[in-house]
XYZ file of C-alpha atoms in Angstrom:
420
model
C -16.465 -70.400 -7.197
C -15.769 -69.772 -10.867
C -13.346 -71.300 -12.428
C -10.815 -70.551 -15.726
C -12.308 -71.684 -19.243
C -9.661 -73.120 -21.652
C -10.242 -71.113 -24.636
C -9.783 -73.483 -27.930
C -6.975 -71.686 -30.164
C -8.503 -71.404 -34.264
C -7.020 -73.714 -36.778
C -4.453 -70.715 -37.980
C -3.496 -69.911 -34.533
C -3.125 -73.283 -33.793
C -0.557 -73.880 -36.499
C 1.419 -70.368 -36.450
C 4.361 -71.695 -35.533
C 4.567 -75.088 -37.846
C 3.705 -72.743 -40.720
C 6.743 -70.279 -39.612
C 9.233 -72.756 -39.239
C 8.290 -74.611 -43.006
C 8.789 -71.433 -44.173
C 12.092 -70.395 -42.859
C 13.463 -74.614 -43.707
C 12.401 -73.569 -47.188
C 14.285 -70.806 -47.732
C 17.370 -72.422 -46.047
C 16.467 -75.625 -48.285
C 16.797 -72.950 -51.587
C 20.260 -72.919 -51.589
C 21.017 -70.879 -48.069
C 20.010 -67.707 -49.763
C 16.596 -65.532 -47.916
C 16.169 -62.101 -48.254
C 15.290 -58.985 -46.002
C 15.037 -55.437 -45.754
C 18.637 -54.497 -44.309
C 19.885 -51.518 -42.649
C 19.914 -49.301 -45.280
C 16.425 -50.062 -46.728
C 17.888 -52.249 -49.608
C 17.728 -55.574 -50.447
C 20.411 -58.123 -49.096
C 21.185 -61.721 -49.941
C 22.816 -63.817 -47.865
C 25.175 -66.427 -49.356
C 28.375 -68.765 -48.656
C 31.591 -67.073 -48.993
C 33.097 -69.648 -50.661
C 30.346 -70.034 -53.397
C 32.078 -66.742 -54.493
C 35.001 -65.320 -56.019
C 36.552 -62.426 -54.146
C 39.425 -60.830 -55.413
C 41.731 -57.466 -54.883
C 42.040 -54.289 -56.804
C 45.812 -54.315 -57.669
C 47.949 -52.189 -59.095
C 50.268 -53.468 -61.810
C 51.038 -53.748 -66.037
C 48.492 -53.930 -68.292
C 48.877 -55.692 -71.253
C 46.349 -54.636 -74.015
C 45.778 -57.541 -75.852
C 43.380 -60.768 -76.543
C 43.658 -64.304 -77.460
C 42.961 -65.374 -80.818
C 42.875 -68.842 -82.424
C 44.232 -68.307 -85.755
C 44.534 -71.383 -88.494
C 47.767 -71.961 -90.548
C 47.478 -71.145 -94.464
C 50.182 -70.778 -96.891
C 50.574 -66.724 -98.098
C 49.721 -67.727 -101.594
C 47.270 -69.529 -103.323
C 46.271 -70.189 -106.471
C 43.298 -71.575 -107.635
C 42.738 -73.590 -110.818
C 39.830 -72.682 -112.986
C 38.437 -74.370 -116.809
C 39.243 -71.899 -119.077
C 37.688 -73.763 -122.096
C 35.131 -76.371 -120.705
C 35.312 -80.040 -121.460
C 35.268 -84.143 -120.701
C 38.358 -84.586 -118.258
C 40.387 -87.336 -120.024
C 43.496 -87.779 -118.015
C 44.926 -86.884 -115.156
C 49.083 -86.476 -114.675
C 48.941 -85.042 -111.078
C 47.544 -86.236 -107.234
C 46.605 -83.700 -104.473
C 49.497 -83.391 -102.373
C 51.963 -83.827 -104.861
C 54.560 -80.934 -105.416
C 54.690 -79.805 -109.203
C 56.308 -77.067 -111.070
C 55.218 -74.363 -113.427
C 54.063 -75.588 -116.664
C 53.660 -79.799 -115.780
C 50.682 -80.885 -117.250
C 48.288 -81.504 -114.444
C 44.502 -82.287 -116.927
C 43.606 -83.428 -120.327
C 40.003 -82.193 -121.565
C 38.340 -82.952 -124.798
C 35.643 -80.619 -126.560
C 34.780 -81.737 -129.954
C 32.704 -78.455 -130.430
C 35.741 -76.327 -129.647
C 38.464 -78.056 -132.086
C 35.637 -78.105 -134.996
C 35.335 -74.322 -133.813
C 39.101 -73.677 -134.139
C 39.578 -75.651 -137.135
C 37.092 -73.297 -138.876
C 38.248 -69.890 -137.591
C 41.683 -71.105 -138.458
C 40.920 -71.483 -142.159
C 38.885 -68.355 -142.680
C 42.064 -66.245 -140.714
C 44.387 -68.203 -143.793
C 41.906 -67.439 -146.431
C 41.612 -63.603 -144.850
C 45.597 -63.501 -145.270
C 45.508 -65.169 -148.526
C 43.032 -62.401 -149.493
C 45.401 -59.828 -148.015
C 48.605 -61.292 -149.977
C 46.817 -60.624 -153.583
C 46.157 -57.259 -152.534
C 49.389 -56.763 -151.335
C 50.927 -58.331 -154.721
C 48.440 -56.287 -156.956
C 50.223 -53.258 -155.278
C 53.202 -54.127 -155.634
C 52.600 -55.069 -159.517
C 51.387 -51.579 -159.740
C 54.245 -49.488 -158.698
C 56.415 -51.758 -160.820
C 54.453 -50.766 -164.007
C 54.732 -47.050 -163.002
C 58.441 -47.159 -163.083
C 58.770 -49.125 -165.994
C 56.380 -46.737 -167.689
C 58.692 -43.698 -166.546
C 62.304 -45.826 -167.454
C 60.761 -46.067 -170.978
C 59.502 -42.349 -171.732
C 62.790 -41.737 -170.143
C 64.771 -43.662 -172.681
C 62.457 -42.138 -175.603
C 63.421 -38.293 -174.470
C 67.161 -39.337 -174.609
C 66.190 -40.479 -178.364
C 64.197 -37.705 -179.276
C 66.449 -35.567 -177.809
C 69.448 -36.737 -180.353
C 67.143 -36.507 -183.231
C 65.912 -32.833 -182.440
C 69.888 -31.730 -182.685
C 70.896 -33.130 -185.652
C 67.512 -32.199 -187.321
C 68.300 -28.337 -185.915
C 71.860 -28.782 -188.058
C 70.242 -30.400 -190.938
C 67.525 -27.763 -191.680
C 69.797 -25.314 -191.517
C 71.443 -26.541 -194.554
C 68.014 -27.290 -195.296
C 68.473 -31.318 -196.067
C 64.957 -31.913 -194.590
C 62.088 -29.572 -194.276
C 60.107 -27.709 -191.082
C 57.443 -30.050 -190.921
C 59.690 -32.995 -190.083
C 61.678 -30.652 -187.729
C 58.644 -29.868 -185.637
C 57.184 -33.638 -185.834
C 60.122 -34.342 -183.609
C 59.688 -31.282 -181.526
C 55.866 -31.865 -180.642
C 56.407 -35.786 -179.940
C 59.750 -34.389 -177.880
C 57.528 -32.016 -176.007
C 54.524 -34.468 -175.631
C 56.923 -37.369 -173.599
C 58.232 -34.520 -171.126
C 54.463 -33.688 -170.140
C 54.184 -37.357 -170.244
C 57.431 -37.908 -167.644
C 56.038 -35.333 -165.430
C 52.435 -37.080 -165.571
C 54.131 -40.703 -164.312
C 56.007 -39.176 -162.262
C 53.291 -37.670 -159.935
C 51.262 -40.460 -160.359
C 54.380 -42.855 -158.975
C 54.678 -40.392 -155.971
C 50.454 -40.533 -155.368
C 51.028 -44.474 -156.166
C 53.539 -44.837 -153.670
C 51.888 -42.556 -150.552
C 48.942 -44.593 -151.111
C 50.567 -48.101 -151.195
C 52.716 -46.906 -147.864
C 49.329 -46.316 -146.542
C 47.755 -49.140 -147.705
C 50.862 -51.346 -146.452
C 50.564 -50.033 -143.090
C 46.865 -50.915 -143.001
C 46.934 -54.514 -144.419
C 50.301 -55.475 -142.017
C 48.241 -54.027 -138.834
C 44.988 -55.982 -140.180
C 47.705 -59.329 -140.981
C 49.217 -58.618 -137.435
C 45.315 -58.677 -136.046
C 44.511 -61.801 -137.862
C 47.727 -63.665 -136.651
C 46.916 -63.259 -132.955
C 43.173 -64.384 -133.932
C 44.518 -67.489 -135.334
C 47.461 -68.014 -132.604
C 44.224 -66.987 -130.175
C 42.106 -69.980 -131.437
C 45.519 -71.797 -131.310
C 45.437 -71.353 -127.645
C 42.197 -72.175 -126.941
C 43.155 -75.673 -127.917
C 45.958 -75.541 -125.673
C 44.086 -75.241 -123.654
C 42.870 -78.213 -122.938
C 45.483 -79.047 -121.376
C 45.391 -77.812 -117.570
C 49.152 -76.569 -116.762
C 50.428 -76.038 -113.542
C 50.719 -71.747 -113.536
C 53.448 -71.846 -110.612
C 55.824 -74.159 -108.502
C 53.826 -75.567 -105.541
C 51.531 -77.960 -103.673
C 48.701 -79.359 -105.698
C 46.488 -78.929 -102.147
C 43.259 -80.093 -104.394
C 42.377 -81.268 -107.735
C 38.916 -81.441 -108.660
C 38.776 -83.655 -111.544
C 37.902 -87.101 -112.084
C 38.388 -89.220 -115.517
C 34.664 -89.017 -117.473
C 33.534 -86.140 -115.130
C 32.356 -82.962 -117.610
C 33.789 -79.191 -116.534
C 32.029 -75.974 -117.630
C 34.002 -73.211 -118.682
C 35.127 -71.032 -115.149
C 34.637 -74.288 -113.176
C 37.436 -74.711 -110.398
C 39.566 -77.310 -110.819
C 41.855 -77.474 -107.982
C 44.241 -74.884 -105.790
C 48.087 -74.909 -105.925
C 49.903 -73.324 -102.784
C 52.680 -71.675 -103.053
C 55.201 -72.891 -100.416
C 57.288 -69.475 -100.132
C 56.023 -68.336 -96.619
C 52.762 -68.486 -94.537
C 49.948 -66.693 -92.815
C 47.293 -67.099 -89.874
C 43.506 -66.598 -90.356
C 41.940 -65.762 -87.556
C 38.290 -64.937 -86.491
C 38.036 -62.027 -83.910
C 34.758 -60.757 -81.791
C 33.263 -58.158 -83.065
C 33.722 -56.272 -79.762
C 37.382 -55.442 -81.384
C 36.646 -54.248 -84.531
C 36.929 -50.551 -83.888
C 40.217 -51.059 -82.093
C 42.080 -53.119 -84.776
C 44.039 -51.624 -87.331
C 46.537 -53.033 -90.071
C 50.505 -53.222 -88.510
C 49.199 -54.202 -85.246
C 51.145 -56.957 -83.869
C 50.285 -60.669 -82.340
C 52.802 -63.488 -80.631
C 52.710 -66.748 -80.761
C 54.813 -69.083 -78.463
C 55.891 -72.235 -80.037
C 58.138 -74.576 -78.487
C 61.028 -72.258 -76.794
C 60.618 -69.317 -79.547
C 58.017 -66.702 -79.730
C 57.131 -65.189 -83.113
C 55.745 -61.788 -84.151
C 52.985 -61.540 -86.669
C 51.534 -58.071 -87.923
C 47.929 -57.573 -89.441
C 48.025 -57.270 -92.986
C 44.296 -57.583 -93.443
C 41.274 -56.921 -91.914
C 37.795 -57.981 -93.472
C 35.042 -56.246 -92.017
C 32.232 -58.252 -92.605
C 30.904 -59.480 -89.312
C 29.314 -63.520 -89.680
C 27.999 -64.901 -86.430
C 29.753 -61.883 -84.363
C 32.826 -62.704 -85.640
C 35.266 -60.856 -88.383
C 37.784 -62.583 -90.643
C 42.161 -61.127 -90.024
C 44.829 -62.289 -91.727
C 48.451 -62.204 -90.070
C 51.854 -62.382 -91.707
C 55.377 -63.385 -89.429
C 57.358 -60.292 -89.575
C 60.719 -62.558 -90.002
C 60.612 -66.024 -91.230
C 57.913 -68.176 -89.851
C 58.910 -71.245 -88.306
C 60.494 -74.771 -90.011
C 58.270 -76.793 -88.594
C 54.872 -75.354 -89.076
C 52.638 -76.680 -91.592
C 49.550 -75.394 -93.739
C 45.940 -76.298 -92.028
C 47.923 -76.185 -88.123
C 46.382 -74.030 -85.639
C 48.178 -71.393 -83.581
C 47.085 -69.713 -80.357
C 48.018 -65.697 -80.693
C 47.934 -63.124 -78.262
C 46.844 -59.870 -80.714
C 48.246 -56.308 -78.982
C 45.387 -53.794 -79.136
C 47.708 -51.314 -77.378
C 50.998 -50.685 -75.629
C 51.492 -51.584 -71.803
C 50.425 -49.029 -69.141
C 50.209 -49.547 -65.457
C 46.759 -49.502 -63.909
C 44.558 -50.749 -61.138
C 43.418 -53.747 -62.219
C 40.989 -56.382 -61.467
C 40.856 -60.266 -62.530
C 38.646 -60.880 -65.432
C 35.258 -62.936 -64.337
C 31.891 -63.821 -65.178
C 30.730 -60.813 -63.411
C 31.391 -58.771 -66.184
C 28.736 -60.485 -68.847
C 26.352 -59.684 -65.565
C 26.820 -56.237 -65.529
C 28.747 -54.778 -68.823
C 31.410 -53.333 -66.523
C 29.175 -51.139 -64.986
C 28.859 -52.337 -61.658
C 29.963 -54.538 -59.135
C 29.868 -55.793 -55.545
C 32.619 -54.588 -53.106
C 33.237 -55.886 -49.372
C 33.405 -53.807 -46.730
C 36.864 -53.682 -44.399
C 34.779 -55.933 -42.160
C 34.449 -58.527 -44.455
C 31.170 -58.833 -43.804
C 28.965 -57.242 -46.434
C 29.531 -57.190 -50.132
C 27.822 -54.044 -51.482
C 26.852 -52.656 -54.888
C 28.888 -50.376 -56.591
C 28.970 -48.092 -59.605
C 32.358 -48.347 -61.227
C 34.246 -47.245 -64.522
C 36.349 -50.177 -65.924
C 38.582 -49.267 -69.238
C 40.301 -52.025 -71.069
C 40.383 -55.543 -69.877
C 42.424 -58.791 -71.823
C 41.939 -62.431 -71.064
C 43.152 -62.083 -67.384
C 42.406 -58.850 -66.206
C 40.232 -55.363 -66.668
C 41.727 -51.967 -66.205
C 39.649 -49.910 -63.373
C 38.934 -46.069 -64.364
C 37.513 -44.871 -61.403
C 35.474 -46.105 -58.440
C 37.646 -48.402 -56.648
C 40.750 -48.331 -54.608
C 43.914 -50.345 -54.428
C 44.028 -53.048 -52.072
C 39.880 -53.103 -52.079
C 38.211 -56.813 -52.444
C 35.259 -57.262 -55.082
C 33.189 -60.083 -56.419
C 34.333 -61.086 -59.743
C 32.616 -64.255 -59.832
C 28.941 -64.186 -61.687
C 26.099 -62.651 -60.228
C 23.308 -64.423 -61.640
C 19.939 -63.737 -59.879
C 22.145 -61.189 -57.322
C 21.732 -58.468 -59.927
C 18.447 -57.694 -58.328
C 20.388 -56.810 -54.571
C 22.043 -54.040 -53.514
C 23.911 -56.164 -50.666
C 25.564 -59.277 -49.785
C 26.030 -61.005 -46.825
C 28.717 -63.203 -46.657
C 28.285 -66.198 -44.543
């Protein structure tokens, strides 16, 4: 009678089913997440429910704006530079203290540069000493000229006299024709002579009105030089250029400052702005007279852009805010404020709450549930404008629809999810 063999099973049958269930602990081990082909022929993930962040499409107002982080600095500053460099002698003034325009704040000494004035100052005097003579020679001049004409003058009167009693005498012929015209050619020779001065004063005096005109504009010239090199020496002594507070002073006793080296700042305590650094993302939507508030204590404050700086550092561009009325009592220089900048007015719109999802997919995408709750899956959207809170939705969703706004991480790769 034959009888049944017992067939040996090979070493991978033999361990089919140890293999299969390692496998299918290790996926559940990874974090509960496995993968298959679903319905539809993409690729689903399974995962938690609450591991994720489901929320509604809503309708409601959106306010354009964004937070900003904006530092306190006073809305003038001055900054204090060497105008004539030097060894810092003394110092009259502290940072922090207040001070008003013209205290003495530094005392500098340069040798070189009081040598240097000394000398320019005594060629501008010898220059105007120079100019004086001229001026005096001049002067001596036209006075010759008319004393000149006063005495041919005074000789025609004389000559004159003597040419009508000679005309009586020769009649009765007491003196002869010869002496007659003697007196008549001298007579005639101090007229030419009078007309001769006298065009020469009038040439003499257009010339020294031009020449007078010239040497006070070249003496007006030389005075500023030599109240110029004046200065320079004044300058020595650092002056406060407006009421304020001395924020810094740069300067210590022995230290030596080139010329153009900064000294110190003064701020002007007459009203404030806020610096603030903005992502790049914004530049193309800010624009000067935009507004920002700022909550602070019970109040809220308005601030409008005065200035925007281009430049982009580290994906970031400089603004600079100014309170539209006066800023508050309390706030101080250095103190930082947290804004909420208006890129727009407020609209109502579907919305969506702002999440992680959105550095996952630039807005483009996202995962929606089904009404059975229990699929998530991918789909193309078109979201507009979003602020800290939420993102305006364009088109592709539906009020009252629930999406994953949580981040997708590795989840970008499937087109489904399967909530647990």
């Amino acid at each position: 009678m034959a009888m049944d063999r017992r067939i040996e099973k090979t070493g991978f049958q033999k361990h089919k089913k140890a293999v299969a269930g390692a496998a299918i602990a290790l996926l559940v081990g990874a974090g509960g997440l496995y993968m298959a082909l679903g319905g539809t022929g993409g690729q689903t993930v399974r995962v938690a429910e609450d591991r994720l962040i489901v929320s509604s499409v809503s309708q409601g107002q959106f306010e354009d704006f964004i937070p900003v982080r904006g530092s306190v600095e006073p809305l003038t500053s001055i900054f204090l530079d060497s105008v004539e460099g030097g060894r810092v002698e003394r110092r009259f003034a502290e940072a922090g203290q207040f001070v008003k325009a013209g205290q003495p704040l530094l005392e500098l000494t340069n040798t070189d540069l009081q040598l240097e004035v000394i000398s320019r100052e005594a060629q501008v005097i010898e220059q105007l000493n120079q100019l004086r003579t001229v001026e005096l020679n001049l002067e001596v001049s036209r006075l010759n000229n008319r004393q000149n004409l006063v005495e041919v003058e005074y000789k025609l009167v004389q000559l004159k006299r003597t040419l009508d009693r000679r005309a009586e005498l020769i009649k009765s012929k007491a003196i002869s024709q010869a002496q007659y015209d003697e007196a008549q050619d001298e007579y005639t020779y101090l007229q030419r002579r009078r007309e001769v001065l006298k065009e020469t004063q009038t040439v003499t005096d257009r010339l020294r009105d031009e020449q007078f005109g010239k040497l006070k504009e070249s003496t007006g010239k030389l005075q500023e030089n030599l109240e110029f090199a004046r200065r320079n020496l004044d300058n020595l002594i650092v002056k406060a250029p407006v009421d304020g507070q001395l924020t810094s002073l740069e300067a210590e006793v022995g230290q030596n400052k080139t010329r153009g080296e900064r000294l110190g700042r003064i701020d002007r305590m007459d009203g404030f702005k806020v610096v603030a650094q903005v992502d790049e993302f914004y530049l193309p939507r800010l624009a000067t007279g935009q507004t920002a508030e700022v909550a602070m204590g019970s109040d809220t404050y308005v601030l409008r852009v005065a200035k925007i700086f281009p430049q982009v550092r580290d994906g970031q561009f400089k603004v600079e805010l100014e309170f539209t009325s006066e800023a508050p009592k309390d706030i101080r220089p250095g103190q930082s404020l947290q804004l909420r900048l208006k890129l727009g007015d407020t609209t109502t719109a579907l919305l969506i709450p702002n999440g992680a999802f959105y550095q996952d997919t630039g807005g483009a995408w996202l995962f929606v549930v089904g009404p059975d709750g229990k699929y998530a899956t991918k789909r193309t959207v078109q979201l507009g404008r979003r602020n800290a809170q939420v993102i305006e939705v364009k088109s592709g969703l539906d009020k009252g629809e629930r999406v994953v706004t949580s981040a997708y991480g590795d989840m970008i790769r499937m087109d489904r999810i399967q909530l647990n």
